[in-house]
Coordinates of C-alpha atoms in Angstrom, one line a residue:
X1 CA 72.2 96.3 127.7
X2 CA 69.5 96.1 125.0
X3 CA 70.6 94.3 121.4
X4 CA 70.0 97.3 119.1
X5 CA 72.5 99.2 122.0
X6 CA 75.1 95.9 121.6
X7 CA 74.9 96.5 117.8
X8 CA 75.5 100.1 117.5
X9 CA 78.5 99.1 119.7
X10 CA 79.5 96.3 117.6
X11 CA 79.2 98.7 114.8
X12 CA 81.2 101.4 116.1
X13 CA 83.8 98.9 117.0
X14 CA 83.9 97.6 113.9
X15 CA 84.3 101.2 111.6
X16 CA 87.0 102.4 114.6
X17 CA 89.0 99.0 113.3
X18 CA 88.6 99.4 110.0
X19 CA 89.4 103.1 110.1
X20 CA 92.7 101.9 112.1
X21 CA 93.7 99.4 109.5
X22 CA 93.3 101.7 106.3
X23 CA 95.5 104.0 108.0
X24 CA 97.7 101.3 109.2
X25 CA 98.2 99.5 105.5
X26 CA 97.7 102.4 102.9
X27 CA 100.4 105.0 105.7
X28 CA 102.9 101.7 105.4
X29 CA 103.1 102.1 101.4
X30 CA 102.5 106.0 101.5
X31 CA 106.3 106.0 104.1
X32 CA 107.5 103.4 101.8
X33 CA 107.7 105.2 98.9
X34 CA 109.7 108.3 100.3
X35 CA 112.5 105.6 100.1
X36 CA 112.2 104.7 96.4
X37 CA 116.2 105.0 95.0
X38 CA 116.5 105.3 90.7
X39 CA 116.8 101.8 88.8
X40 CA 116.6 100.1 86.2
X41 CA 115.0 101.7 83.1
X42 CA 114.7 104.7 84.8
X43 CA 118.0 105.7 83.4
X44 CA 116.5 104.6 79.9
X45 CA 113.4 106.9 80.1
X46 CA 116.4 109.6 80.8
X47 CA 118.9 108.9 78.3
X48 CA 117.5 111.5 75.4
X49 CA 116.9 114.2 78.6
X50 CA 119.7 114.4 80.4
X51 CA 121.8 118.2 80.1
X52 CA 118.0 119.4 79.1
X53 CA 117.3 122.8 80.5
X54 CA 114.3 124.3 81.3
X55 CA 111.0 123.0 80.9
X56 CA 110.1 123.9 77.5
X57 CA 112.8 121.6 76.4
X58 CA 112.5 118.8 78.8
X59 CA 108.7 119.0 76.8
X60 CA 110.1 118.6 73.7
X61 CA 112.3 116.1 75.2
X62 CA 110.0 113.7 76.3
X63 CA 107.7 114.1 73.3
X64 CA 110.8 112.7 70.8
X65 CA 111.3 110.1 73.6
X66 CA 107.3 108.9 73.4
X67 CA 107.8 109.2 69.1
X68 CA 111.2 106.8 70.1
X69 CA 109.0 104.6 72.2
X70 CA 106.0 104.2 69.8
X71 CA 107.7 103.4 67.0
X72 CA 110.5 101.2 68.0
X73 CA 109.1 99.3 71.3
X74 CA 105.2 99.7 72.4
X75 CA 102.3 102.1 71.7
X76 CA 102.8 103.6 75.5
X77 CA 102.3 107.2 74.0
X78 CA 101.1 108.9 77.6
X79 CA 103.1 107.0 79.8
X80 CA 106.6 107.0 78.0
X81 CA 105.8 110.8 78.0
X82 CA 105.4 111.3 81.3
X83 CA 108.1 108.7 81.9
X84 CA 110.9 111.5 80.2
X85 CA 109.0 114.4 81.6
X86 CA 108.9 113.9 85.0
X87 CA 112.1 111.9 85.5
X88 CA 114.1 113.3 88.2
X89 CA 117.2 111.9 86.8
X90 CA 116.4 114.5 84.2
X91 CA 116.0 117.1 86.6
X92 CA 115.1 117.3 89.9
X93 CA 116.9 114.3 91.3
X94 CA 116.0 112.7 95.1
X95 CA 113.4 115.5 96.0
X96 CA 111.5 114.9 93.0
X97 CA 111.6 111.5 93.1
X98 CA 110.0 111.3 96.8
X99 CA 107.3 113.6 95.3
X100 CA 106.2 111.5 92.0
X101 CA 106.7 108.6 93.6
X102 CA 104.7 109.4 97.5
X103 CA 101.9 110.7 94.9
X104 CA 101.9 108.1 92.8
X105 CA 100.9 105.7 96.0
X106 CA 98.1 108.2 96.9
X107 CA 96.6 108.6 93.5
X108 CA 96.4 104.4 93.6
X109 CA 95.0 104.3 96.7
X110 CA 92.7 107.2 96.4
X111 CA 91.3 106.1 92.5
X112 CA 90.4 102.3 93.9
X113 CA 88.7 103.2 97.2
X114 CA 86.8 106.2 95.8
X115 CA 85.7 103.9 92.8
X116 CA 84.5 101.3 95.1
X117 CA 83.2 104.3 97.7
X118 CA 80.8 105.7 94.5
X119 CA 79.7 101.7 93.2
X120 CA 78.7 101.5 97.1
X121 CA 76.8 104.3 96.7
X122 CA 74.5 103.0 93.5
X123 CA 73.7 100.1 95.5
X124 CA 72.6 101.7 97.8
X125 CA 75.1 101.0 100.6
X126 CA 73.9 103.5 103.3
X127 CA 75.6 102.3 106.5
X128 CA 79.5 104.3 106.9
X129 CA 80.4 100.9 109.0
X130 CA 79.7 98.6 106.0
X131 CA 81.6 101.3 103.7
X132 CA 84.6 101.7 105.8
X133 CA 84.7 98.1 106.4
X134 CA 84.6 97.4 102.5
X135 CA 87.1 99.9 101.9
X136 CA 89.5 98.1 104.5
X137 CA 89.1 94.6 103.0
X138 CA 89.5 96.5 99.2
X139 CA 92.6 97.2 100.6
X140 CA 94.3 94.6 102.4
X141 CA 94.3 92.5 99.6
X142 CA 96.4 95.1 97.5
X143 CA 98.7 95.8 100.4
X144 CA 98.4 92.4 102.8
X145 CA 99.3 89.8 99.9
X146 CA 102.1 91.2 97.5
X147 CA 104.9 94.9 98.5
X148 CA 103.7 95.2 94.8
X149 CA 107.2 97.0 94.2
X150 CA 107.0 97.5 90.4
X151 CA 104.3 99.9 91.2
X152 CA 105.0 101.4 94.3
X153 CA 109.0 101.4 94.7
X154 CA 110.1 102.0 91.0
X155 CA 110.2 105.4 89.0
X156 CA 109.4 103.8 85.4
X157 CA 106.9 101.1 86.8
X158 CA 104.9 104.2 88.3
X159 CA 105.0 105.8 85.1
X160 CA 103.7 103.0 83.0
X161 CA 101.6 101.3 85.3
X162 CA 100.6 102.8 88.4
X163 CA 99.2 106.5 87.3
X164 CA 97.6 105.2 84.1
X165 CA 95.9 102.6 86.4
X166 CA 95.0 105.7 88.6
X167 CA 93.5 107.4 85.9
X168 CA 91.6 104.9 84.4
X169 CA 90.0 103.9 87.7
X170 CA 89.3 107.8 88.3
X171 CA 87.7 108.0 84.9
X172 CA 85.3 104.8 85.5
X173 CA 84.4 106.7 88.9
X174 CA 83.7 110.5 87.5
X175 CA 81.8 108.2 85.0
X176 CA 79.3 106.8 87.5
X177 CA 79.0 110.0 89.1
X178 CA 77.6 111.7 85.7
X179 CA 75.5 109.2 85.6
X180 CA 74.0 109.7 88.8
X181 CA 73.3 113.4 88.2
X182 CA 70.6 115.3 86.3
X183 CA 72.5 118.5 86.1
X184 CA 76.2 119.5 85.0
X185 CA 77.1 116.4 83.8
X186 CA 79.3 117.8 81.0
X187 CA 82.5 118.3 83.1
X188 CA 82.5 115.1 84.6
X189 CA 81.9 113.4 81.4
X190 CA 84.4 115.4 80.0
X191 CA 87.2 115.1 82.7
X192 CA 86.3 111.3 82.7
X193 CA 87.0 110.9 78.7
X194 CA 90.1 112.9 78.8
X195 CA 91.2 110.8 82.1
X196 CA 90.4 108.0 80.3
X197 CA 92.3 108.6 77.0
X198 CA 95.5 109.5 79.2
X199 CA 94.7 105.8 80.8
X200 CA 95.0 103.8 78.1
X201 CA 97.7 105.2 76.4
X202 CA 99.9 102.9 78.9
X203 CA 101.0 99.0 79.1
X204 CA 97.8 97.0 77.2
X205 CA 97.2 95.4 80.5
X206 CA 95.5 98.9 81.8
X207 CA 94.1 99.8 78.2
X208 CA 91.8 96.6 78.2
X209 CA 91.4 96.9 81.8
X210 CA 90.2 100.8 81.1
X211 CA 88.2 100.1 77.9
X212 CA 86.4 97.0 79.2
X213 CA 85.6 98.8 82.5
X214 CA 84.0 101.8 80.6
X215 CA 82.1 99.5 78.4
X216 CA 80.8 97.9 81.7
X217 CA 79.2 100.9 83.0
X218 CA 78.0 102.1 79.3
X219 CA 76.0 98.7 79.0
X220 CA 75.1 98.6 82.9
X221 CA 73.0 101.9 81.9
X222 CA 71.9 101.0 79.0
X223 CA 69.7 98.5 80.0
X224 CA 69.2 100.0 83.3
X225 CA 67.6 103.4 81.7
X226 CA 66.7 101.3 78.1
X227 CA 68.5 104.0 76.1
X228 CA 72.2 104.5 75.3
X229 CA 73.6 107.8 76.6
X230 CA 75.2 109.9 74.2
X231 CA 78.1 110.7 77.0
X232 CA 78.4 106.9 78.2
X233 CA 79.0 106.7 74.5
X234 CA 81.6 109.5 73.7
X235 CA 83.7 108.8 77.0
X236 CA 84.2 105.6 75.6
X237 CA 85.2 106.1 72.0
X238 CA 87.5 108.0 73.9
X239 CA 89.3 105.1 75.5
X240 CA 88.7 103.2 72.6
X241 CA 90.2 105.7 70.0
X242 CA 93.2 105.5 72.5
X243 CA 93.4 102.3 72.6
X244 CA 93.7 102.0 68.5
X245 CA 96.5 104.6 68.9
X246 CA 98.3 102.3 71.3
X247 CA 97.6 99.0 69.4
X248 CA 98.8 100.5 66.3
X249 CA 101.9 101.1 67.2
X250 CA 104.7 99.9 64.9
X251 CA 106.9 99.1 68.6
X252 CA 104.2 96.8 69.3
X253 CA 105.5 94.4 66.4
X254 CA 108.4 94.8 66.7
X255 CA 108.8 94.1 70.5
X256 CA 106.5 90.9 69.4
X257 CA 109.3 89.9 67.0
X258 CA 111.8 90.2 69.5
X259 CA 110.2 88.9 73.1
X260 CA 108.5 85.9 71.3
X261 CA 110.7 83.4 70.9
X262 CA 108.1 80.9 68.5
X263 CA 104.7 81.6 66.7
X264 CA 102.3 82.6 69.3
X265 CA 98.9 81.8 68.0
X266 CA 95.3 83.1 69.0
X267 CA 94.4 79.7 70.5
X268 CA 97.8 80.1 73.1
X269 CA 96.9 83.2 73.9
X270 CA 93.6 82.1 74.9
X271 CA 94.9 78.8 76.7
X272 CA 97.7 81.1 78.3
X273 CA 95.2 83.7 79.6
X274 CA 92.8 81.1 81.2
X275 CA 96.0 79.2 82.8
X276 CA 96.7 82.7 84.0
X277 CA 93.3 83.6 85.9
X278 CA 93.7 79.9 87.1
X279 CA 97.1 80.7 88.6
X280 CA 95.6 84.1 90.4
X281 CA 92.6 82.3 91.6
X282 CA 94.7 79.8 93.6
X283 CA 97.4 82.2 94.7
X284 CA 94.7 84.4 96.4
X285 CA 92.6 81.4 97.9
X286 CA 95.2 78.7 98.3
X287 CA 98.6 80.8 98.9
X288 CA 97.2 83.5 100.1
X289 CA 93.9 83.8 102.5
X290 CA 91.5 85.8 100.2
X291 CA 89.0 83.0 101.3
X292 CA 88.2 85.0 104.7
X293 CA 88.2 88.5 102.5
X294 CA 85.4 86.8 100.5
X295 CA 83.7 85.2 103.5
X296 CA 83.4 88.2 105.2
X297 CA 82.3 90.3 102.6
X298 CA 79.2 87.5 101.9
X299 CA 78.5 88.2 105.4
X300 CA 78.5 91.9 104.8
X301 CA 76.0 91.5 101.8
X302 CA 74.0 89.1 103.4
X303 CA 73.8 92.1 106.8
X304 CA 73.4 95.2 104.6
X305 CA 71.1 94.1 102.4
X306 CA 68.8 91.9 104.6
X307 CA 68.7 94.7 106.6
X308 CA 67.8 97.3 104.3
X309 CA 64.5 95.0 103.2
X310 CA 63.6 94.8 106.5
X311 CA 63.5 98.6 107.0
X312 CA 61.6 99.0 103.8
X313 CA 59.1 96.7 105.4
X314 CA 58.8 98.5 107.9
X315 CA 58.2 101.5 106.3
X316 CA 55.4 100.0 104.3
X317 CA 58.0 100.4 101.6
X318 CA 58.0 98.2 98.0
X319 CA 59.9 94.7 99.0
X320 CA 62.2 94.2 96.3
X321 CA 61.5 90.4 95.1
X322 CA 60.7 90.4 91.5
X323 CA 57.1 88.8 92.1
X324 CA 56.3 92.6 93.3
X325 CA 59.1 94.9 92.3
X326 CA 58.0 97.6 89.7
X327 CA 59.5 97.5 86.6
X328 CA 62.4 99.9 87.2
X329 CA 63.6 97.7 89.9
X330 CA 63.5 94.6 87.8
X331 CA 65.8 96.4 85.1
X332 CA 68.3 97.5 87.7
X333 CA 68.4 94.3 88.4
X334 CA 68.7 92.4 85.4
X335 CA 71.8 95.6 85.0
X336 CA 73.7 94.7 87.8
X337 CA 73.4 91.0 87.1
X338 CA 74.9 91.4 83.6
X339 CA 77.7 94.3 84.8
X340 CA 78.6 92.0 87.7
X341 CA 79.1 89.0 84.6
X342 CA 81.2 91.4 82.7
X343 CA 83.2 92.7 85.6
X344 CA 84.2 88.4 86.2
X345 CA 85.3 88.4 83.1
X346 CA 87.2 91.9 83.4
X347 CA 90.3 89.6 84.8
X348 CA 90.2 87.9 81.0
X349 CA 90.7 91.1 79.0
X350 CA 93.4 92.1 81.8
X351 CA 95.7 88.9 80.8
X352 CA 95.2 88.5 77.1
X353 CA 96.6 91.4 75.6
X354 CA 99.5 91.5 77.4
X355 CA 100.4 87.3 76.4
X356 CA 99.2 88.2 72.6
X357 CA 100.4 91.7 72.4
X358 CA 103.6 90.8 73.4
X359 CA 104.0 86.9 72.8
X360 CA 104.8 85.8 76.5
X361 CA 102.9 83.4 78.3
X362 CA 103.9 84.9 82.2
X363 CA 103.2 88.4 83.5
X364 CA 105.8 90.8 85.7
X365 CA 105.2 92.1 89.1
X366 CA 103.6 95.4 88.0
X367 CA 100.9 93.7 85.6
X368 CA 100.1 91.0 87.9
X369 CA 99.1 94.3 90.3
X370 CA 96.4 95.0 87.6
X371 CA 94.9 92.1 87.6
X372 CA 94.9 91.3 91.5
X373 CA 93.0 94.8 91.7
X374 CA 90.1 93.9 89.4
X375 CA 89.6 90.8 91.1
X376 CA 89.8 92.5 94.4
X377 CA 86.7 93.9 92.7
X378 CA 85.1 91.6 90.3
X379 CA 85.3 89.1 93.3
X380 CA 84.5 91.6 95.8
X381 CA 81.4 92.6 94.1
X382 CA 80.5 89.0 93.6
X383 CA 80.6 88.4 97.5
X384 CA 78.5 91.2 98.5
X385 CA 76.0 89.9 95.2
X386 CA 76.0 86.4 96.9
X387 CA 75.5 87.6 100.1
X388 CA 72.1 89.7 99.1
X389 CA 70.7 86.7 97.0
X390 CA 71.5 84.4 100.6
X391 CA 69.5 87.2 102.4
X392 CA 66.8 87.1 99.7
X393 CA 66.1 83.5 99.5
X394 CA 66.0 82.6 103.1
X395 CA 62.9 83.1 104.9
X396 CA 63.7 85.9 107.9
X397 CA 63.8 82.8 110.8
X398 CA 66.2 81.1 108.9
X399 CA 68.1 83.7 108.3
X400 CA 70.1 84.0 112.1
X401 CA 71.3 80.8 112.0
X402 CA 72.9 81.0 108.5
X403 CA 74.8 83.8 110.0
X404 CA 75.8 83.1 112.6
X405 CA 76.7 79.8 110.8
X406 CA 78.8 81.7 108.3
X407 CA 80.7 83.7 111.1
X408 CA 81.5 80.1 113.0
X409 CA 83.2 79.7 109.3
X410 CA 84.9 82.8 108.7
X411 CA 86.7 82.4 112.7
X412 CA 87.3 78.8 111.5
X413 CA 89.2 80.3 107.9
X414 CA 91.0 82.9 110.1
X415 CA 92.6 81.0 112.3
X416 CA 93.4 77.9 110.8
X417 CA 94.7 79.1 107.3
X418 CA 98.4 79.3 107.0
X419 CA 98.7 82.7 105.9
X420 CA 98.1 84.2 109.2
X421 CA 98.7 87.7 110.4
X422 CA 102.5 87.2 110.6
X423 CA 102.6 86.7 106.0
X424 CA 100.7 89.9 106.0
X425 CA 103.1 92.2 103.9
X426 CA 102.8 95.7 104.9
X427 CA 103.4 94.2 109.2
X428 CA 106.6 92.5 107.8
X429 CA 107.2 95.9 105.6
X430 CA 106.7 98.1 108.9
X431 CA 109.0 96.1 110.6
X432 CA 111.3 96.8 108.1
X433 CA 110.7 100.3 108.5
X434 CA 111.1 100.0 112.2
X435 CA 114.6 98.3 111.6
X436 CA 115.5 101.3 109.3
X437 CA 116.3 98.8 106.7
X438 CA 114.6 101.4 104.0
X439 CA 116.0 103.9 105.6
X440 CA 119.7 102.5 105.3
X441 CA 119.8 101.4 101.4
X442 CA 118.2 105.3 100.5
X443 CA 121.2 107.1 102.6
X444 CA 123.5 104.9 100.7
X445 CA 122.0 104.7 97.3
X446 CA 121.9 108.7 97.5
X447 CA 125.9 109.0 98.9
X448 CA 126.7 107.2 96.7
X449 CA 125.0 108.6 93.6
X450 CA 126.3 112.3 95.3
X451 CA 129.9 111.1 95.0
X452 CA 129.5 110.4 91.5
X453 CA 129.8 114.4 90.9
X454 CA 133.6 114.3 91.8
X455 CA 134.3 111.2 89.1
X456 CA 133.2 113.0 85.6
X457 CA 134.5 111.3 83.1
X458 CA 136.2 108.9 85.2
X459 CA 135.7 104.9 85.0
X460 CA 133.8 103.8 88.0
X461 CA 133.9 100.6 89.6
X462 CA 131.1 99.4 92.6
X463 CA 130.5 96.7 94.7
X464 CA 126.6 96.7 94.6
X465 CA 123.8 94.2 94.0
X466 CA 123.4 92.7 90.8
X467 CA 119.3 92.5 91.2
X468 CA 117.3 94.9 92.7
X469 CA 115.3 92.0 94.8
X470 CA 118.6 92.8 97.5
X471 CA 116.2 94.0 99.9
X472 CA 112.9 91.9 100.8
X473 CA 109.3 93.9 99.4
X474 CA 111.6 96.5 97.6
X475 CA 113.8 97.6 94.6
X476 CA 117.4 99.2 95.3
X477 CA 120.0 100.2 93.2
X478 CA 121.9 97.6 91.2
X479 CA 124.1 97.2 88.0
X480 CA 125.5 94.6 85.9
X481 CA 129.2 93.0 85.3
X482 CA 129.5 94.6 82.3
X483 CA 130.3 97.9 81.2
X484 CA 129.6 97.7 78.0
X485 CA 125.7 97.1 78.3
X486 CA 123.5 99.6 77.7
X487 CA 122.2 99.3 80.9
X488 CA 125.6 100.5 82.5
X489 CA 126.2 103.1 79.6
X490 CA 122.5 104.8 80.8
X491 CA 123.7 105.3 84.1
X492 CA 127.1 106.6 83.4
X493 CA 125.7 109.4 81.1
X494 CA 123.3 110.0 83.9
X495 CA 126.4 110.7 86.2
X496 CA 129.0 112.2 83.7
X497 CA 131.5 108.4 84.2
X498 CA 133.1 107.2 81.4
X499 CA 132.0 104.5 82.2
X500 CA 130.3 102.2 85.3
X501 CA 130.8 98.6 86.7
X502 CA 129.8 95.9 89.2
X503 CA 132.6 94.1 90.5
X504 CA 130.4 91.9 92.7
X505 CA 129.9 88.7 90.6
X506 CA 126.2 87.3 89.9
X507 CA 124.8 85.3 92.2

């Protein structure tokens, strides 16, 4: 067997595997999610809905409840919308909530891959092994590290978060698509501002994410082509007129008055926001084992991108140092170096207007998802960037031993770091799956939410968790001690009760 033969082998082995494990993690979350039981302030996005009939008034509904929202408790004008439109506790009930909520995992999965698939593309990316394999590592780290169950296994935290994350990652992609087109560029430009607008009318963790992104690929092009492009331009004022509308909300300051507990200044938010990429930094190298992620994907630049010189050499082609590289080259270059600056700092504008908009120095589940996924790409890119500058400053004999110097070092990573294949979430969620464990809390969470109908107007008393972390990399029904919270009094106008309690006692 020749070498070229043992690498197309290696090769097919390789996108075969990778195929296997995208199935394998993004089907785990996908099955997951038909599971997804009501909680929490799902029965608060409902409260003004419930008894509405038909779907003119459930509109009219959930445009009073996004007025509510705005000016009383944060500028989330799209998602608190959609939050009171789609609720199935409003109508629809268990069907409807398997729908929004198996949707909501593919729209996440789908808007992240298919942005990294297109940025691929501009770089020129050509081998499907190299894609596939990128797309694979993309997504172990949102699905391999955290159940992420704010986003994934909660009605209101899909609302908020996870489709106006979607969105805004869809709109950055149909973005670099109209920019790689010389015809009909309207209708993605279009799509993408509109997208984009919907985006960032959400939690202020996605509308900086959104408008900083945008920017990103509005300067990227800029100094790429030397112009500005009037549509780069208009898509975002889009995001950023939204983005006014949802900082401008009176709810805002008065949520600040009520979550901060002392003067938060500008200098704290700062401080707090750095301590914060800090703290994400070491829980995916040091908790976690994002070091081999990054490893393997400098490995992958450092193959892709050596390799595509040495065709072009072959081929008589212009090498791409900038001692000979035309002039267009060197300002692609000098693009990508300043978009992959701005996408490092992309973590930065995730953090800080959620500590200063709302006066907290920590971050939930669901907006610590946000920020994990522009590393996954800010660092991601970085990797692959390191990788083709290693390719492009070793001379061609030097450059076997480096490799195979940097796979002895990835094997070494994999096998000794403590996070090993037995931490990796969505196995230990599958086994869960396998045990029916799921399975068991949705059949009971649903009986007993059906047996409500024959208690209207009664007072109701359960024996059910107090915290929805009951079950391990989920959320499941729970309720408090006291029947007089509005909490309880949600759910008991859901059902019709007089009124509902827990008689199990905190733990």
């Amino acid at each position: 067997m020749n070498l070229e033969k043992a690498k197309k082998i290696a090769s097919r082995a390789l996108l075969i595997l990778s195929v296997l494990a995208l199935i394998v993690m993004i089907g785990t979350v996908l099955v997951t999610s038909l599971y997804t039981v009501p909680i929490s302030d799902d029965y608060w996005y409902a409260r003004t809905g419930i008894g509405a009939k038909g779907l003119w008034h459930r509109f009219i509904v959930a445009v009073q409840f996004s007025y509510e929202i705005y000016v009383h408790h944060q500028g989330t004008y799209f998602t608190s919308f959609i939050g009171s439109l789609f609720n199935p506790l409003i109508h629809g009930g268990f069907p409807k909530l398997r729908v929004v909520m198996f949707i909501n995992a593919v729209m996440a999965f789908a808007s992240i891959l298919s942005f990294v698939y297109v940025a691929l593309g501009k770089l020129k990316v050509k081998s499907a092994t190299a894609r596939v394999f990128i797309l694979a590592a993309a997504t172990f780290v949102i699905t391999g590290f955290d159940a992420f169950q704010e986003i994934f296994y909660w009605f209101v935290g899909a609302c908020v978060y996870g489709f106006p994350m979607s969105l805004g990652m869809f709109a950055v992609t149909l973005l670099l698509l109209a920019n790689g087109r010389e015809n009909s560029t309207k209708p993605f430009c279009v799509l993408s501002a509109i997208l984009g607008f919907c985006a960032v009318g959400a939690s202020l963790a996605i509308t900086g994410t959104v408008c900083w992104l945008v920017l990103s690929i509005v300067v990227f092009y800029a100094v790429k082509d030397k112009k500005l492009d009037k549509k780069n331009i208009w898509v975002f004022l889009a995001c950023f007129g939204g983005a006014l509308i949802n900082a401008a909300a009176p709810g805002n300051f008065i949520r600040l008055d009520l979550e901060s507990g002392e003067s938060f200044t500008l200098v704290d938010g700062i401080i707090n926001t750095w301590g914060y990429f800090i703290y994400a930094l070491k829980w995916l190298f040091l908790n976690k084992n994002y070091g081999c992620v990054f490893l393997a994907l400098i490995i992958t630049g450092f193959v892709i991108f050596g390799r595509s010189r040495t065709t072009a050499a072959a081929k008589d082609e212009q090498p791409h140092d900038d001692a000979q590289a035309p002039e267009e080259s060197k300002r692609f270059t000098r693009a990508y170096a300043i978009l992959s600056a701005m996408l490092l700092f992309t973590p930065f504008v995730t953090v800080f207007p959620v500590l200063m908009g709302y006066g907290v120095g920590w971050m939930p589940n669901r907006c610590f998802y946000i920020l994990i996924v522009v590393m996954d790409i800010a660092l991601g890119n970085l990797a692959l960037a390191v990788g083709a500058l290693l390719s492009d400053l070793l001379k061609e004999k030097a450059q076997k031993p480096v490799l195979i110097a940097l796979a002895a070092v990835l094997l070494a990573l994999f096998v000794t770091t403590p996070y090993n294949i037995r931490e990796y979430i969505f196995l230990k969620m599958d086994k869960q799956l396998y045990l029916g464990e799921f399975q068991e809390n949705y059949d009971k969470t649903k009986a007993m939410i059906d047996s409500f109908a024959d208690m209207e107007g009664e007072d109701v008393e359960l024996d059910v968790p107090t915290h929805p972390e009951e079950i391990r990399n989920f959320y499941c029904f729970y309720l408090t001690e006291d029947p007089t919270s509005n909490f309880n009094k949600d759910i008991a106008k859901a059902y019709g009760l007089k009124s509902i309690v827990n008689t199990r006692k905190e733990d």
